[in-house]
PDB file of C-alpha atoms in Angstrom:
ATOM      1  CA  MET A 525      15.862  56.205-100.628  1.00  0.00           C
ATOM      2  CA  SER A 526      19.343  54.998 -99.986  1.00  0.00           C
ATOM      3  CA  ILE A 527      21.213  53.870 -96.903  1.00  0.00           C
ATOM      4  CA  ARG A 528      24.749  55.019 -96.309  1.00  0.00           C
ATOM      5  CA  ARG A 529      27.364  53.733 -93.917  1.00  0.00           C
ATOM      6  CA  ILE A 530      28.672  56.215 -91.374  1.00  0.00           C
ATOM      7  CA  SER A 531      31.987  55.904 -89.602  1.00  0.00           C
ATOM      8  CA  LEU A 532      31.530  54.985 -85.959  1.00  0.00           C
ATOM      9  CA  GLU A 533      34.300  54.783 -83.398  1.00  0.00           C
ATOM     10  CA  PRO A 534      32.602  54.167 -80.052  1.00  0.00           C
ATOM     11  CA  ASP A 535      34.368  56.054 -77.285  1.00  0.00           C
ATOM     12  CA  PRO A 536      34.959  53.862 -74.249  1.00  0.00           C
ATOM     13  CA  ALA A 537      32.605  55.251 -71.645  1.00  0.00           C
ATOM     14  CA  GLN A 538      32.707  55.030 -67.886  1.00  0.00           C
ATOM     15  CA  ILE A 539      30.036  52.513 -67.008  1.00  0.00           C
ATOM     16  CA  PRO A 540      27.808  53.802 -64.203  1.00  0.00           C
ATOM     17  CA  TYR A 541      27.336  51.525 -61.216  1.00  0.00           C
ATOM     18  CA  HIS A 542      23.671  50.706 -61.980  1.00  0.00           C
ATOM     19  CA  VAL A 543      24.590  49.718 -65.551  1.00  0.00           C
ATOM     20  CA  GLN A 544      27.460  47.538 -64.317  1.00  0.00           C
ATOM     21  CA  VAL A 545      25.047  45.793 -61.959  1.00  0.00           C
ATOM     22  CA  LEU A 546      22.740  45.091 -64.913  1.00  0.00           C
ATOM     23  CA  LEU A 547      25.639  43.707 -66.962  1.00  0.00           C
ATOM     24  CA  ASP A 548      26.909  41.586 -64.059  1.00  0.00           C
ATOM     25  CA  GLU A 549      23.493  40.194 -63.162  1.00  0.00           C
ATOM     26  CA  THR A 550      22.653  39.234 -66.736  1.00  0.00           C
ATOM     27  CA  ALA A 551      26.071  37.818 -67.736  1.00  0.00           C
ATOM     28  CA  GLU A 552      25.531  34.359 -66.259  1.00  0.00           C
ATOM     29  CA  GLU A 553      21.927  34.272 -67.383  1.00  0.00           C
ATOM     30  CA  LEU A 554      23.000  35.057 -70.954  1.00  0.00           C
ATOM     31  CA  THR A 555      25.246  31.996 -70.895  1.00  0.00           C
ATOM     32  CA  ASP A 556      22.410  29.870 -69.502  1.00  0.00           C
ATOM     33  CA  TRP A 557      20.006  30.991 -72.243  1.00  0.00           C
ATOM     34  CA  GLN A 558      22.591  30.361 -74.916  1.00  0.00           C
ATOM     35  CA  GLY A 559      23.563  26.868 -73.764  1.00  0.00           C
ATOM     36  CA  GLY A 560      20.551  25.673 -71.784  1.00  0.00           C
ATOM     37  CA  SER A 561      18.586  22.527 -72.394  1.00  0.00           C
ATOM     38  CA  GLU A 562      16.166  24.413 -74.641  1.00  0.00           C
ATOM     39  CA  ARG A 563      18.321  26.017 -77.323  1.00  0.00           C
ATOM     40  CA  TYR A 564      17.240  29.389 -78.611  1.00  0.00           C
ATOM     41  CA  HIS A 565      18.485  31.178 -81.667  1.00  0.00           C
ATOM     42  CA  PHE A 566      20.114  33.716 -79.425  1.00  0.00           C
ATOM     43  CA  VAL A 567      23.728  34.861 -79.343  1.00  0.00           C
ATOM     44  CA  PRO A 568      24.632  37.652 -76.923  1.00  0.00           C
ATOM     45  CA  ALA A 569      26.515  40.683 -78.162  1.00  0.00           C
ATOM     46  CA  ASP A 570      29.398  42.520 -76.533  1.00  0.00           C
ATOM     47  CA  TYR A 571      27.224  44.709 -74.338  1.00  0.00           C
ATOM     48  CA  VAL A 572      30.076  46.960 -73.213  1.00  0.00           C
ATOM     49  CA  LEU A 573      30.699  47.794 -76.886  1.00  0.00           C
ATOM     50  CA  ILE A 574      26.970  48.377 -77.363  1.00  0.00           C
ATOM     51  CA  PHE A 575      26.940  50.671 -74.310  1.00  0.00           C
ATOM     52  CA  ASP A 576      29.925  52.631 -75.672  1.00  0.00           C
ATOM     53  CA  ALA A 577      28.261  52.944 -79.095  1.00  0.00           C
ATOM     54  CA  LEU A 578      24.984  54.137 -77.542  1.00  0.00           C
ATOM     55  CA  CYS A 579      26.844  56.759 -75.501  1.00  0.00           C
ATOM     56  CA  THR A 580      28.625  57.964 -78.651  1.00  0.00           C
ATOM     57  CA  LEU A 581      25.403  57.991 -80.695  1.00  0.00           C
ATOM     58  CA  ARG A 582      23.470  59.828 -78.000  1.00  0.00           C
ATOM     59  CA  ARG A 583      25.419  62.928 -79.015  1.00  0.00           C
ATOM     60  CA  LEU A 584      24.093  62.633 -82.601  1.00  0.00           C
ATOM     61  CA  MET A 585      20.472  62.370 -81.552  1.00  0.00           C
ATOM     62  CA  PRO A 586      17.922  65.132 -81.191  1.00  0.00           C
ATOM     63  CA  THR A 587      17.678  66.840 -77.870  1.00  0.00           C
ATOM     64  CA  GLY A 588      15.155  65.405 -75.489  1.00  0.00           C
ATOM     65  CA  ARG A 589      14.506  61.697 -75.359  1.00  0.00           C
ATOM     66  CA  PRO A 590      15.463  59.899 -78.583  1.00  0.00           C
ATOM     67  CA  ARG A 591      13.655  56.702 -79.564  1.00  0.00           C
ATOM     68  CA  TYR A 592      15.442  53.351 -79.716  1.00  0.00           C
ATOM     69  CA  LEU A 593      14.092  50.120 -81.192  1.00  0.00           C
ATOM     70  CA  GLU A 594      15.771  46.723 -81.117  1.00  0.00           C
ATOM     71  CA  TRP A 595      14.889  44.055 -83.638  1.00  0.00           C
ATOM     72  CA  GLY A 596      15.420  40.673 -81.985  1.00  0.00           C
ATOM     73  CA  SER A 597      16.025  41.834 -78.438  1.00  0.00           C
ATOM     74  CA  GLY A 598      16.823  38.445 -76.903  1.00  0.00           C
ATOM     75  CA  LEU A 599      17.125  38.875 -73.143  1.00  0.00           C
ATOM     76  CA  GLY A 600      16.728  42.636 -73.584  1.00  0.00           C
ATOM     77  CA  VAL A 601      20.130  43.792 -72.345  1.00  0.00           C
ATOM     78  CA  ALA A 602      20.826  46.251 -75.194  1.00  0.00           C
ATOM     79  CA  THR A 603      17.323  47.724 -74.911  1.00  0.00           C
ATOM     80  CA  LEU A 604      17.776  48.091 -71.150  1.00  0.00           C
ATOM     81  CA  LEU A 605      21.139  49.812 -71.712  1.00  0.00           C
ATOM     82  CA  ALA A 606      19.454  52.301 -74.052  1.00  0.00           C
ATOM     83  CA  SER A 607      16.747  52.914 -71.473  1.00  0.00           C
ATOM     84  CA  ALA A 608      19.367  53.458 -68.755  1.00  0.00           C
ATOM     85  CA  LEU A 609      20.960  56.104 -70.999  1.00  0.00           C
ATOM     86  CA  GLY A 610      17.698  58.017 -71.357  1.00  0.00           C
ATOM     87  CA  TRP A 611      16.398  56.655 -74.655  1.00  0.00           C
ATOM     88  CA  GLU A 612      12.736  55.790 -75.051  1.00  0.00           C
ATOM     89  CA  ALA A 613      13.495  52.122 -75.632  1.00  0.00           C
ATOM     90  CA  ASP A 614      11.496  49.257 -77.156  1.00  0.00           C
ATOM     91  CA  GLY A 615      12.566  45.717 -77.977  1.00  0.00           C
ATOM     92  CA  VAL A 616      10.888  43.182 -80.241  1.00  0.00           C
ATOM     93  CA  GLU A 617      11.491  39.489 -79.506  1.00  0.00           C
ATOM     94  CA  ILE A 618       9.846  36.430 -81.037  1.00  0.00           C
ATOM     95  CA  GLN A 619      10.723  33.976 -78.235  1.00  0.00           C
ATOM     96  CA  PRO A 620       8.009  34.222 -75.527  1.00  0.00           C
ATOM     97  CA  LEU A 621      10.281  33.158 -72.653  1.00  0.00           C
ATOM     98  CA  LEU A 622      12.964  35.690 -73.577  1.00  0.00           C
ATOM     99  CA  CYS A 623      10.353  38.422 -73.876  1.00  0.00           C
ATOM    100  CA  GLN A 624       8.879  37.472 -70.500  1.00  0.00           C
ATOM    101  CA  ARG A 625      12.312  37.543 -68.851  1.00  0.00           C
ATOM    102  CA  SER A 626      13.056  40.932 -70.454  1.00  0.00           C
ATOM    103  CA  ARG A 627       9.906  42.319 -68.841  1.00  0.00           C
ATOM    104  CA  GLU A 628      11.006  40.904 -65.490  1.00  0.00           C
ATOM    105  CA  LEU A 629      14.343  42.702 -65.876  1.00  0.00           C
ATOM    106  CA  VAL A 630      12.455  45.943 -66.586  1.00  0.00           C
ATOM    107  CA  ARG A 631      10.756  45.591 -63.210  1.00  0.00           C
ATOM    108  CA  GLN A 632      13.917  44.438 -61.424  1.00  0.00           C
ATOM    109  CA  PHE A 633      15.977  47.401 -62.646  1.00  0.00           C
ATOM    110  CA  ALA A 634      13.093  49.912 -62.689  1.00  0.00           C
ATOM    111  CA  LEU A 635      13.809  50.984 -66.259  1.00  0.00           C
ATOM    112  CA  PRO A 636      11.085  52.381 -68.532  1.00  0.00           C
ATOM    113  CA  ALA A 637      11.695  50.018 -71.467  1.00  0.00           C
ATOM    114  CA  ALA A 638       8.969  48.075 -73.267  1.00  0.00           C
ATOM    115  CA  PHE A 639       9.173  44.646 -74.889  1.00  0.00           C
ATOM    116  CA  HIS A 640       6.849  43.391 -77.604  1.00  0.00           C
ATOM    117  CA  GLU A 641       6.452  39.693 -78.268  1.00  0.00           C
ATOM    118  CA  GLY A 642       6.432  38.774 -81.928  1.00  0.00           C
ATOM    119  CA  SER A 643       8.324  39.135 -85.174  1.00  0.00           C
ATOM    120  CA  PHE A 644       9.798  42.377 -86.481  1.00  0.00           C
ATOM    121  CA  PHE A 645       9.186  41.213 -90.047  1.00  0.00           C
ATOM    122  CA  PRO A 646       5.861  42.633 -91.287  1.00  0.00           C
ATOM    123  CA  GLY A 647       3.393  40.272 -92.887  1.00  0.00           C
ATOM    124  CA  GLU A 648       4.406  37.279 -90.778  1.00  0.00           C
ATOM    125  CA  PRO A 649       1.535  35.757 -88.790  1.00  0.00           C
ATOM    126  CA  ASN A 650       3.224  36.683 -85.507  1.00  0.00           C
ATOM    127  CA  SER A 651       4.457  40.184 -86.432  1.00  0.00           C
ATOM    128  CA  ILE A 652       3.692  42.771 -83.795  1.00  0.00           C
ATOM    129  CA  PRO A 653       0.655  44.971 -84.517  1.00  0.00           C
ATOM    130  CA  LYS A 654       2.280  48.388 -84.061  1.00  0.00           C
ATOM    131  CA  LEU A 655       5.505  47.621 -85.921  1.00  0.00           C
ATOM    132  CA  ASP A 656       5.010  50.410 -88.493  1.00  0.00           C
ATOM    133  CA  ASP A 657       4.574  52.960 -85.719  1.00  0.00           C
ATOM    134  CA  LEU A 658       7.608  51.762 -83.723  1.00  0.00           C
ATOM    135  CA  CYS A 659       9.869  51.704 -86.790  1.00  0.00           C
ATOM    136  CA  GLY A 660       8.643  55.037 -88.113  1.00  0.00           C
ATOM    137  CA  LYS A 661       9.281  56.827 -84.823  1.00  0.00           C
ATOM    138  CA  ALA A 662      12.677  55.270 -84.018  1.00  0.00           C
ATOM    139  CA  ASP A 663      15.712  57.515 -84.200  1.00  0.00           C
ATOM    140  CA  LEU A 664      17.905  54.414 -83.909  1.00  0.00           C
ATOM    141  CA  ILE A 665      17.195  50.773 -84.704  1.00  0.00           C
ATOM    142  CA  TYR A 666      19.634  48.204 -83.356  1.00  0.00           C
ATOM    143  CA  VAL A 667      19.992  44.668 -84.700  1.00  0.00           C
ATOM    144  CA  TYR A 668      22.377  41.734 -84.456  1.00  0.00           C
ATOM    145  CA  PRO A 669      21.512  40.148 -87.810  1.00  0.00           C
ATOM    146  CA  TRP A 670      21.860  36.480 -88.610  1.00  0.00           C
ATOM    147  CA  PRO A 671      24.213  36.201 -91.615  1.00  0.00           C
ATOM    148  CA  ASP A 672      21.435  34.997 -93.916  1.00  0.00           C
ATOM    149  CA  GLN A 673      19.165  37.900 -92.915  1.00  0.00           C
ATOM    150  CA  GLU A 674      21.469  40.824 -93.619  1.00  0.00           C
ATOM    151  CA  LEU A 675      19.935  41.840 -96.954  1.00  0.00           C
ATOM    152  CA  GLU A 676      16.442  41.386 -95.554  1.00  0.00           C
ATOM    153  CA  ILE A 677      17.361  43.641 -92.598  1.00  0.00           C
ATOM    154  CA  PHE A 678      18.569  46.422 -94.902  1.00  0.00           C
ATOM    155  CA  ASP A 679      15.473  46.105 -97.059  1.00  0.00           C
ATOM    156  CA  LEU A 680      13.257  46.282 -93.976  1.00  0.00           C
ATOM    157  CA  PHE A 681      15.140  49.316 -92.643  1.00  0.00           C
ATOM    158  CA  SER A 682      14.870  51.010 -96.041  1.00  0.00           C
ATOM    159  CA  ARG A 683      11.103  50.451 -96.170  1.00  0.00           C
ATOM    160  CA  MET A 684      10.093  51.048 -92.547  1.00  0.00           C
ATOM    161  CA  ALA A 685      12.461  53.567 -90.970  1.00  0.00           C
ATOM    162  CA  SER A 686      11.956  57.299 -91.267  1.00  0.00           C
ATOM    163  CA  PRO A 687      14.381  59.393 -93.317  1.00  0.00           C
ATOM    164  CA  GLY A 688      17.370  60.344 -91.179  1.00  0.00           C
ATOM    165  CA  SER A 689      17.030  57.309 -88.890  1.00  0.00           C
ATOM    166  CA  PHE A 690      20.070  55.282 -87.935  1.00  0.00           C
ATOM    167  CA  LEU A 691      20.654  51.528 -88.028  1.00  0.00           C
ATOM    168  CA  LEU A 692      23.240  50.158 -85.619  1.00  0.00           C
ATOM    169  CA  ALA A 693      24.253  46.618 -86.578  1.00  0.00           C
ATOM    170  CA  TYR A 694      26.439  44.346 -84.484  1.00  0.00           C
ATOM    171  CA  TYR A 695      28.338  41.753 -86.500  1.00  0.00           C
ATOM    172  CA  GLY A 696      30.550  40.185 -83.843  1.00  0.00           C
ATOM    173  CA  VAL A 697      33.566  40.887 -81.694  1.00  0.00           C
ATOM    174  CA  GLU A 698      34.614  44.511 -82.187  1.00  0.00           C
ATOM    175  CA  ASP A 699      32.506  44.782 -85.356  1.00  0.00           C
ATOM    176  CA  ILE A 700      29.703  47.277 -84.991  1.00  0.00           C
ATOM    177  CA  ARG A 701      28.513  49.360 -87.932  1.00  0.00           C
ATOM    178  CA  LEU A 702      26.340  52.422 -88.264  1.00  0.00           C
ATOM    179  CA  PHE A 703      24.102  53.247 -91.223  1.00  0.00           C
ATOM    180  CA  GLN A 704      21.707  56.107 -91.903  1.00  0.00           C
ATOM    181  CA  LYS A 705      18.696  56.311 -94.158  1.00  0.00           C
ATOM    182  CA  ASP A 706      19.011  59.367 -96.352  1.00  0.00           C
ATOM    183  CA  GLY A 707      16.415  62.003 -95.813  1.00  0.00           C
TER     184      GLY A 707
END
């Protein structure tokens, strides 16, 4: 099956108060995680752009509660944004402390998101057990790929996502791209 790029122009959305509180409360923490004494391979995205893209994509999704999966969820902000917009949202994060903090944010903001500690690459010793199920049920998978992982990400999406699923990839400032697996 092939993957095709789809034009995406996220419409700037009005950010609800509870989402703005989430963004404000995590902004400083994101900087701390990125530059703290223990360095993590973690670079935050432009979460307002992610929010706008999720609002735009919500209109393309099936009625009801679409399923969102984030590969490499970091602090969990994008997954929490999806949850706040009504997606059934899961994040996968390999760093235990980031995963733990994401779960604390779930409780703090009373959002029904779930975070799974481990790798999103199957076959690795620390890959999460129900990865096939999560990927196969996701309507949208979001990733901020490291430059050297881009081909691996597309291969993984091609193998694990269901036909018709979308891949939203953030590449940097004002560079977000949407792909769909042909069905």
